[in-house]
mmCIF file of C-alpha atoms in Angstrom:
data_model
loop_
_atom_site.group_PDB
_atom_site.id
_atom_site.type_symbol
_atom_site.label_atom_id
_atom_site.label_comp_id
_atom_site.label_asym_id
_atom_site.label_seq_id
_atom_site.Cartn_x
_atom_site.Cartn_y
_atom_site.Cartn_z
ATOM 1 C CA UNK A 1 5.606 -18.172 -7.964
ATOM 2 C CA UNK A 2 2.347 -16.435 -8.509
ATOM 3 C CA UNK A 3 2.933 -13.833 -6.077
ATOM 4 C CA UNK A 4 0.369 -12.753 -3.313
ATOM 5 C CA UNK A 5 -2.855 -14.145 -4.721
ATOM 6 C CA UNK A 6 -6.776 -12.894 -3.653
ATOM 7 C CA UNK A 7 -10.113 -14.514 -4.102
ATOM 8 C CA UNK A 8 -12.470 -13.206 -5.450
ATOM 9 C CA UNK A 9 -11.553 -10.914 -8.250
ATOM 10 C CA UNK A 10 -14.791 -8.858 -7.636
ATOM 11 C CA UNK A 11 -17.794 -9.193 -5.309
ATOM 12 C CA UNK A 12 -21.073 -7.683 -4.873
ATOM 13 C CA UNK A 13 -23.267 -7.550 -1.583
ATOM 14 C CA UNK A 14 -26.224 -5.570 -0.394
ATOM 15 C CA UNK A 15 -26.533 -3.743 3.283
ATOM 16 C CA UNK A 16 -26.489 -5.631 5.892
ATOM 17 C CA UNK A 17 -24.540 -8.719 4.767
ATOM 18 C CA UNK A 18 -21.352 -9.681 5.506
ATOM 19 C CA UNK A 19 -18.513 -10.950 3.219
ATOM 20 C CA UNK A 20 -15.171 -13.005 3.721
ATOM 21 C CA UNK A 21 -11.936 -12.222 1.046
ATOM 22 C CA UNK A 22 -9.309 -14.365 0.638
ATOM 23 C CA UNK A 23 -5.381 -13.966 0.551
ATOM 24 C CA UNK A 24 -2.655 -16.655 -0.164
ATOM 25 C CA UNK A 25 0.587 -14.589 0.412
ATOM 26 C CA UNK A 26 3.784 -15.269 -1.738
ATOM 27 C CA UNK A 27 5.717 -18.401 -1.378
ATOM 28 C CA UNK A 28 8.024 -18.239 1.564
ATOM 29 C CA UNK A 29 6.065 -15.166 3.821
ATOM 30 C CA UNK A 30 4.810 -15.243 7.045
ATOM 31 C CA UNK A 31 3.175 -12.386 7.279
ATOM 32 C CA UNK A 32 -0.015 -10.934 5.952
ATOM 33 C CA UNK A 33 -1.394 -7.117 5.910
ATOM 34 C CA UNK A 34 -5.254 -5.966 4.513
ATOM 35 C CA UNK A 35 -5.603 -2.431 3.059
ATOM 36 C CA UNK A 36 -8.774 -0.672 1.553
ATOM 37 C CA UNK A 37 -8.378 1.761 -0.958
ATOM 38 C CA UNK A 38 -11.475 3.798 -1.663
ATOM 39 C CA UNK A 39 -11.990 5.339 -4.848
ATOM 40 C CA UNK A 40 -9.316 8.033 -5.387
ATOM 41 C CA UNK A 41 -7.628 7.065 -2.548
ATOM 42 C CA UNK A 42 -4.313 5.676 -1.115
ATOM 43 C CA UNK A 43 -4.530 2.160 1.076
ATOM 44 C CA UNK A 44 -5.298 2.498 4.198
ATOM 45 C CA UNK A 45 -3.936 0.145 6.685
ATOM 46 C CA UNK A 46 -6.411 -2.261 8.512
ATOM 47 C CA UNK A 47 -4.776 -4.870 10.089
ATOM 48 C CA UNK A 48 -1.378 -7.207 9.655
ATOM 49 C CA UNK A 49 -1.067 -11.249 10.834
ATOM 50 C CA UNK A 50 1.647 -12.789 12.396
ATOM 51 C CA UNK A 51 1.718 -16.217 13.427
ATOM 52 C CA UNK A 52 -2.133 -16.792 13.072
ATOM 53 C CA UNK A 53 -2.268 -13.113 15.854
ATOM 54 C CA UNK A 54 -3.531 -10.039 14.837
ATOM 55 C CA UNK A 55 -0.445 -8.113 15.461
ATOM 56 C CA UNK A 56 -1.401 -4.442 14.563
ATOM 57 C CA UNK A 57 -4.618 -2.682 13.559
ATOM 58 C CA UNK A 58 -5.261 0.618 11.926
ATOM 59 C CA UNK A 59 -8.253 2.699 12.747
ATOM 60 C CA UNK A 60 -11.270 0.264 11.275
ATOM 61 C CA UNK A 61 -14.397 -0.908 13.276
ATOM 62 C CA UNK A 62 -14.920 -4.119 15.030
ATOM 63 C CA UNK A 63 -17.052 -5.179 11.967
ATOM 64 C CA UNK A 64 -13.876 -6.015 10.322
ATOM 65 C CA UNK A 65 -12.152 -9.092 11.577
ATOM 66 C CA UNK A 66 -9.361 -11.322 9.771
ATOM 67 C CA UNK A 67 -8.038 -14.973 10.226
ATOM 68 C CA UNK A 68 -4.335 -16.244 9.591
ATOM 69 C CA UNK A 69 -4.073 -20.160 8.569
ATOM 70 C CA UNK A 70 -1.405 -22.167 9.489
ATOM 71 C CA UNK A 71 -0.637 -21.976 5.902
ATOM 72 C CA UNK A 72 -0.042 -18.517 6.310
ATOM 73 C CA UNK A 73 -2.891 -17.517 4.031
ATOM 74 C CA UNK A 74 -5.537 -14.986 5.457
ATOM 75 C CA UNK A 75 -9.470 -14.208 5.292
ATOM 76 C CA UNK A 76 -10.810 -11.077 5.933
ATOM 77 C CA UNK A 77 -14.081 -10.829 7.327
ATOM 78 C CA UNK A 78 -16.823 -7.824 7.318
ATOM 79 C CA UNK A 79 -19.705 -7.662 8.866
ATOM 80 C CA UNK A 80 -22.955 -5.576 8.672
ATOM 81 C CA UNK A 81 -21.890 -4.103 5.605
ATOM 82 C CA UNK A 82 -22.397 -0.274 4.555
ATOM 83 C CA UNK A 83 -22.392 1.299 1.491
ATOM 84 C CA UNK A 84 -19.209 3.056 2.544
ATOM 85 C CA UNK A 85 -17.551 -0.354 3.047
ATOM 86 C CA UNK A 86 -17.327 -0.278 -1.350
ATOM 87 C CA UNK A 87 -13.716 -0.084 -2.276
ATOM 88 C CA UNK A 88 -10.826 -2.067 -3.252
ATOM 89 C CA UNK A 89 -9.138 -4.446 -0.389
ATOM 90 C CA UNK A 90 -5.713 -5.181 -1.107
ATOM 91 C CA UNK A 91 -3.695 -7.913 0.829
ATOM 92 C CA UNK A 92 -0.417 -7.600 0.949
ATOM 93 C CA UNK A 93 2.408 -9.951 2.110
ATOM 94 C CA UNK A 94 5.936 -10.000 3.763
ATOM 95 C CA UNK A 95 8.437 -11.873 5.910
ATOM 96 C CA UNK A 96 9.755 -10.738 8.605
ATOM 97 C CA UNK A 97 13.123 -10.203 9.661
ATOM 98 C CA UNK A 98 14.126 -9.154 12.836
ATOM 99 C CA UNK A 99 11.587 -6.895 14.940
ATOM 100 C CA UNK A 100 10.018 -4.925 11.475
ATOM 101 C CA UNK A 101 8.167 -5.890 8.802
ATOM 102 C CA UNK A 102 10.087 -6.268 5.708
ATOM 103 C CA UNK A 103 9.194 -4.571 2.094
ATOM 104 C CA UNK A 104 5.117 -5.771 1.393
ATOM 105 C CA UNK A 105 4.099 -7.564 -1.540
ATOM 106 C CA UNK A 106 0.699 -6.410 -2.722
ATOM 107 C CA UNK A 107 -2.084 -8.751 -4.522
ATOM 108 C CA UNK A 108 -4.133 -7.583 -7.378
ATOM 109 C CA UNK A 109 -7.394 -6.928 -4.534
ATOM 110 C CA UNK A 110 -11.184 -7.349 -4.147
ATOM 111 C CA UNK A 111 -13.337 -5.181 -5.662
ATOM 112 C CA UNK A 112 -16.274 -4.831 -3.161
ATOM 113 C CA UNK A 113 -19.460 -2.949 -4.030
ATOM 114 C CA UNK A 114 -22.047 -2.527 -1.834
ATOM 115 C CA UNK A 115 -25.881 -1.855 -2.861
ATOM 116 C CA UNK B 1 -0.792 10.890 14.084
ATOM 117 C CA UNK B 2 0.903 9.532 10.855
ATOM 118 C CA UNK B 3 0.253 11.571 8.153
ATOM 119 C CA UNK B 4 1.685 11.365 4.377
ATOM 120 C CA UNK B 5 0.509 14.091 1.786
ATOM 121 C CA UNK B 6 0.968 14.498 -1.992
ATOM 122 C CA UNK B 7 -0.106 17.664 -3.063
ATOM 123 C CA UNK B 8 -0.313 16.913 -6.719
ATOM 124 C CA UNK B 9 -3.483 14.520 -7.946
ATOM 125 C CA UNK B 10 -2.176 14.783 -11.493
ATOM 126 C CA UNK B 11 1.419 15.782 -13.000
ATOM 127 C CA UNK B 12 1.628 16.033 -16.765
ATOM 128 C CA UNK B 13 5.834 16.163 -17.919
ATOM 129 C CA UNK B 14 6.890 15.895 -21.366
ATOM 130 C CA UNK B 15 9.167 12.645 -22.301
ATOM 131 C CA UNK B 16 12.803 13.643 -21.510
ATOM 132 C CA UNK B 17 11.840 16.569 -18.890
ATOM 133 C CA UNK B 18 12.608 16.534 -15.744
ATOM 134 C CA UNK B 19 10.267 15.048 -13.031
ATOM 135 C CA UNK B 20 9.263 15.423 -9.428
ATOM 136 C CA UNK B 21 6.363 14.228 -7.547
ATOM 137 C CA UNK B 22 6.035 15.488 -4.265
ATOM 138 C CA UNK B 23 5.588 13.820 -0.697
ATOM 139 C CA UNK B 24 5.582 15.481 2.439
ATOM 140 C CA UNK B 25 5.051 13.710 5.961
ATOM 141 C CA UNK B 26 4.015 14.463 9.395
ATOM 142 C CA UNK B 27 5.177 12.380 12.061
ATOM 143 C CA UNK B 28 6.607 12.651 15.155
ATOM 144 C CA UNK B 29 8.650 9.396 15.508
ATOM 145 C CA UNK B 30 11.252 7.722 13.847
ATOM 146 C CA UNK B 31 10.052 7.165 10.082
ATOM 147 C CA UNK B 32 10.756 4.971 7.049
ATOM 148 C CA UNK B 33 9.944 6.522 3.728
ATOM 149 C CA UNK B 34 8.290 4.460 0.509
ATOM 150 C CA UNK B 35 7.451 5.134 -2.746
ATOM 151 C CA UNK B 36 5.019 2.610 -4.609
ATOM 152 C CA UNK B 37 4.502 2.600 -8.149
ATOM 153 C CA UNK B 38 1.233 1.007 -9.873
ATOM 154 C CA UNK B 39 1.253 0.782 -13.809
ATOM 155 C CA UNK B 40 -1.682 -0.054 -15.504
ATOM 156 C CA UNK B 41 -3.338 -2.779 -14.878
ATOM 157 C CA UNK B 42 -0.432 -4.381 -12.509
ATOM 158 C CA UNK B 43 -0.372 -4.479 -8.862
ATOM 159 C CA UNK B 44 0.944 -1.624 -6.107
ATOM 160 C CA UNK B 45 4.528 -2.477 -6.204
ATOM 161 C CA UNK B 46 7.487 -1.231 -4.073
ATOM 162 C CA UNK B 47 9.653 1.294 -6.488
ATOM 163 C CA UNK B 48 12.495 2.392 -3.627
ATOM 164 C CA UNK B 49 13.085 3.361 0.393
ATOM 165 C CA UNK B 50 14.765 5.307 1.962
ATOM 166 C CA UNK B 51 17.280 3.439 3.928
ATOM 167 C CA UNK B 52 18.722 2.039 0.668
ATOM 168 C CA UNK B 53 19.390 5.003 -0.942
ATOM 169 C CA UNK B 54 19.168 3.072 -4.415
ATOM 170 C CA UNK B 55 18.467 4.842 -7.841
ATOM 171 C CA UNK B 56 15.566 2.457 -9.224
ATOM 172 C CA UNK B 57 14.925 2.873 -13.026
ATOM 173 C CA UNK B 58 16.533 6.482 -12.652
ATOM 174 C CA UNK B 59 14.477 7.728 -9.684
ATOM 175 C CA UNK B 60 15.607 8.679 -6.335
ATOM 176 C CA UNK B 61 14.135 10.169 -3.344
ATOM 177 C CA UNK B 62 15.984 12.071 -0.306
ATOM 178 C CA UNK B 63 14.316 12.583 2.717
ATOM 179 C CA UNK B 64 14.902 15.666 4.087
ATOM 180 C CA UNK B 65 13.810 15.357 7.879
ATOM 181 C CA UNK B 66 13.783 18.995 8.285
ATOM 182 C CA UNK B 67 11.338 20.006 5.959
ATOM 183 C CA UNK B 68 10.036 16.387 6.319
ATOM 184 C CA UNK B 69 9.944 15.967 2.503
ATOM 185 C CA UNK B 70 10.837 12.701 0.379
ATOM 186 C CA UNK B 71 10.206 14.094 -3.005
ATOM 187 C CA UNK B 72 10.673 11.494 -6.087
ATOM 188 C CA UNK B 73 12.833 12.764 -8.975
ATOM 189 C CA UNK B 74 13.802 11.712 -12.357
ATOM 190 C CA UNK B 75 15.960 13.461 -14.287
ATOM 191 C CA UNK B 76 14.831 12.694 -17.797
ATOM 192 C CA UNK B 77 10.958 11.233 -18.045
ATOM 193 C CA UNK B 78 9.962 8.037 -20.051
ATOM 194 C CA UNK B 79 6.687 7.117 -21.331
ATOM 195 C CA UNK B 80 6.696 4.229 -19.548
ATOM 196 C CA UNK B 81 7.279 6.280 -16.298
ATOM 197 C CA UNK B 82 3.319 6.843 -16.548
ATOM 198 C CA UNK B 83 1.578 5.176 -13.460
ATOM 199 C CA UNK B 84 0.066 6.397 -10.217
ATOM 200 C CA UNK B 85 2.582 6.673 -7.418
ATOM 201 C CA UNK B 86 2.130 6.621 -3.946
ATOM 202 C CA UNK B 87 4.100 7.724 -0.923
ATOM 203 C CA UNK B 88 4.492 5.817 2.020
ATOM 204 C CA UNK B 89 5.692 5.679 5.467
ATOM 205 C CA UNK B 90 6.091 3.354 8.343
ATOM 206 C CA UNK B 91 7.514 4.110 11.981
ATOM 207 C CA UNK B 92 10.846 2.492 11.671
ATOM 208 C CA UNK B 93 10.442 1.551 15.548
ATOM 209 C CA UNK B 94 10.046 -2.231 16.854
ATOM 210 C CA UNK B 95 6.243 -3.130 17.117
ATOM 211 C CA UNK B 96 4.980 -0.979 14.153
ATOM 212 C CA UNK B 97 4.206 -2.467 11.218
ATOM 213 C CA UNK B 98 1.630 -0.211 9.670
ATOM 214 C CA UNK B 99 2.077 1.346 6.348
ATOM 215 C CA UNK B 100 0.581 4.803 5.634
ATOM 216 C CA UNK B 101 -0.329 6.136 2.363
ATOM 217 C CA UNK B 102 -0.819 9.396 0.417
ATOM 218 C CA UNK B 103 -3.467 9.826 -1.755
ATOM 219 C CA UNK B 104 -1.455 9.429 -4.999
ATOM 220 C CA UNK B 105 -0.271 11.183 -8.007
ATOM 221 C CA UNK B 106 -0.793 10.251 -11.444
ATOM 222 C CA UNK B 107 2.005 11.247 -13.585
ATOM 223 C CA UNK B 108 1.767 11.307 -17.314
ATOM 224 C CA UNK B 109 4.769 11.354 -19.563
ATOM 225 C CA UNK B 110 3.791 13.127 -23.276
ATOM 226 C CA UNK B 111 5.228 11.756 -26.207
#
């Protein structure tokens, strides 16, 4: 099992554009989480999928959207990009038991830079 | 608001001294405590929770709700202890599935 995989390993886009990153979670979870970490910074939560539903979201503009697969697998989508959209996007994935989220398995992430 | 701070950006130990990397956490609620380990050039990993209470390659980590500290300690430091760490936490309530981070500490074991 490769573990949580992303595509691709690195990206570059200019102002304006918009950009899709993909996630295949690890072999046997359901659920799916994106984080950016900015440079010198932690992850910072933006959303989680469940069952093809976005089931939480942290504090990120509308210009971020996501997509669960019935494979389980994930895109996440940004629009109008800004130059403060550069960082590192990590997708992480889990299964979940019960009501919570079990422990997250992160991916390598997408570095994004923005010109 | 959930809130997770790590005072120190950088902690510098010499191999077999004692280590501690500080977390501290504001939050109202109910929390769940993480610390995350990322060596170089691997992925953020999970290195222990609370609600275990394990002892994962010789670190452990109370939390102490009324100072609302989970410090990571290690008795004796390895070389190979030398990664960035982050603390985490998560409301341990139904319908939150949110991880958030600190900003990370780098620790660095000397030879």
């Amino acid at each position: 099992d490769a573990g949580v995989t992303q595509s691709p390993t690195h990206l570059i886009k200019t102002r304006g554009q918009q950009v899709t990153l993909r996630c295949s979670p690890k072999s046997g979870h359901d659920t799916v989480s994106w984080y950016q970490q900015a440079l010198g910074q932690g992850p910072q939560f933006i959303f989680q999928y469940y069952e093809e539903e976005e089931r939480q979201r942290g504090n990120f503009p509308d210009r971020f959207s996501g997509h669960q697969f019935p494979n389980y697998s994930s895109e996440l989508n940004v629009n109008a990009l800004l130059l403060g959209d550069s960082a590192l996007y990590l997708c992480a994935s889990s299964l979940i038991r019960g009501a919570n989220t079990d422990t997250q398995y992160f991916g390598p992430g997408t570095r994004l830079t923005v010109l | 608001a959930q809130r997770v701070t790590q005072p120190e950006k950088l902690l510098s130990v010499f191999k077999g001294a004692p280590v501690e990397l500080k977390c501290n956490y504001s939050y109202s609620g109910s929390p769940e405590l993480f610390w995350y380990v990322q060596y170089s050039r691997q992925r953020l990993q999970l290195l222990l929770r609370h609600i275990s209470r394990e002892s994962i390659k010789g670190f452990t980590a109370d939390l102490n709700k009324g100072e609302t500290s989970f410090h990571l300690k290690k008795p004796f430091a390895q070389e190979e202890d030398s990664a960035m760490y982050y603390c985490a936490l998560k409301d341990s309530g139904a319908g939150s599935y949110q991880l958030t981070f600190g900003k990370g500490t780098k620790l660095s074991v000397i030879p």
